[in-house]
XYZ file of C-alpha atoms in Angstrom:
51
model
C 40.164 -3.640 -26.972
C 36.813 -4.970 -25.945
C 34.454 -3.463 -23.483
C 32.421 -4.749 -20.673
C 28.701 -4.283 -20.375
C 26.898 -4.312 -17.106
C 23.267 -4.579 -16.788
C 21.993 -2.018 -14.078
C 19.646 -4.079 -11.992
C 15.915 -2.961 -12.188
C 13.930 -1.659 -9.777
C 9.711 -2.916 -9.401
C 7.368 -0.170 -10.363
C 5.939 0.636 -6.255
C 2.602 1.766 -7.200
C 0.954 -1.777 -7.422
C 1.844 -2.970 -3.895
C 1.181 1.476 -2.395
C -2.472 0.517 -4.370
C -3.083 -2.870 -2.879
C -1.980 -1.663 1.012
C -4.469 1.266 0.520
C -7.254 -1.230 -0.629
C -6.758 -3.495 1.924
C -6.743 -0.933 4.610
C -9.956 0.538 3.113
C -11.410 -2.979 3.066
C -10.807 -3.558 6.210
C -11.934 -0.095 7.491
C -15.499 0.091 5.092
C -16.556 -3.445 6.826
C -15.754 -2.267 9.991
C -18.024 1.031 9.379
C -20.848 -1.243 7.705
C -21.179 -3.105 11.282
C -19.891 -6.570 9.792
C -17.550 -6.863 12.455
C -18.992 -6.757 15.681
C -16.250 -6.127 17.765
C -15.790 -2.564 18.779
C -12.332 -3.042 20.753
C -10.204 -0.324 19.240
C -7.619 -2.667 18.949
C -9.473 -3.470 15.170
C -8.894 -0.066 14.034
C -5.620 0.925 15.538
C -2.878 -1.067 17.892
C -2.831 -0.669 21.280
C -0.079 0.108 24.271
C -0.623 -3.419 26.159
C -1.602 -2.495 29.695
């Protein structure tokens, strides 16, 4: 009598896409603070309600 293997499916390890969403957002946030961006619309920092 023979047995069947299955291969579990694997699973990515999260923490490199959690680290590159937290560097972008930093990005983004440390050239807004050094004044690179020149619009100061708080639509650049956070979404708005439309109006």
């Amino acid at each position: 009598m023979s047995t069947s293997t299955t291969e579990t499916g694997t699973i990515a390890d999260p923490g490199p896409l959690g680290l590159a969403a937290f560097s972008t957002t930093t990005f983004v946030l440390s050239v807004f603070s050094a004044g690179l961006i020149t619009d100061r619309s708080p639509a650049v920092l956070a979404p708005c309600r439309p109006r």
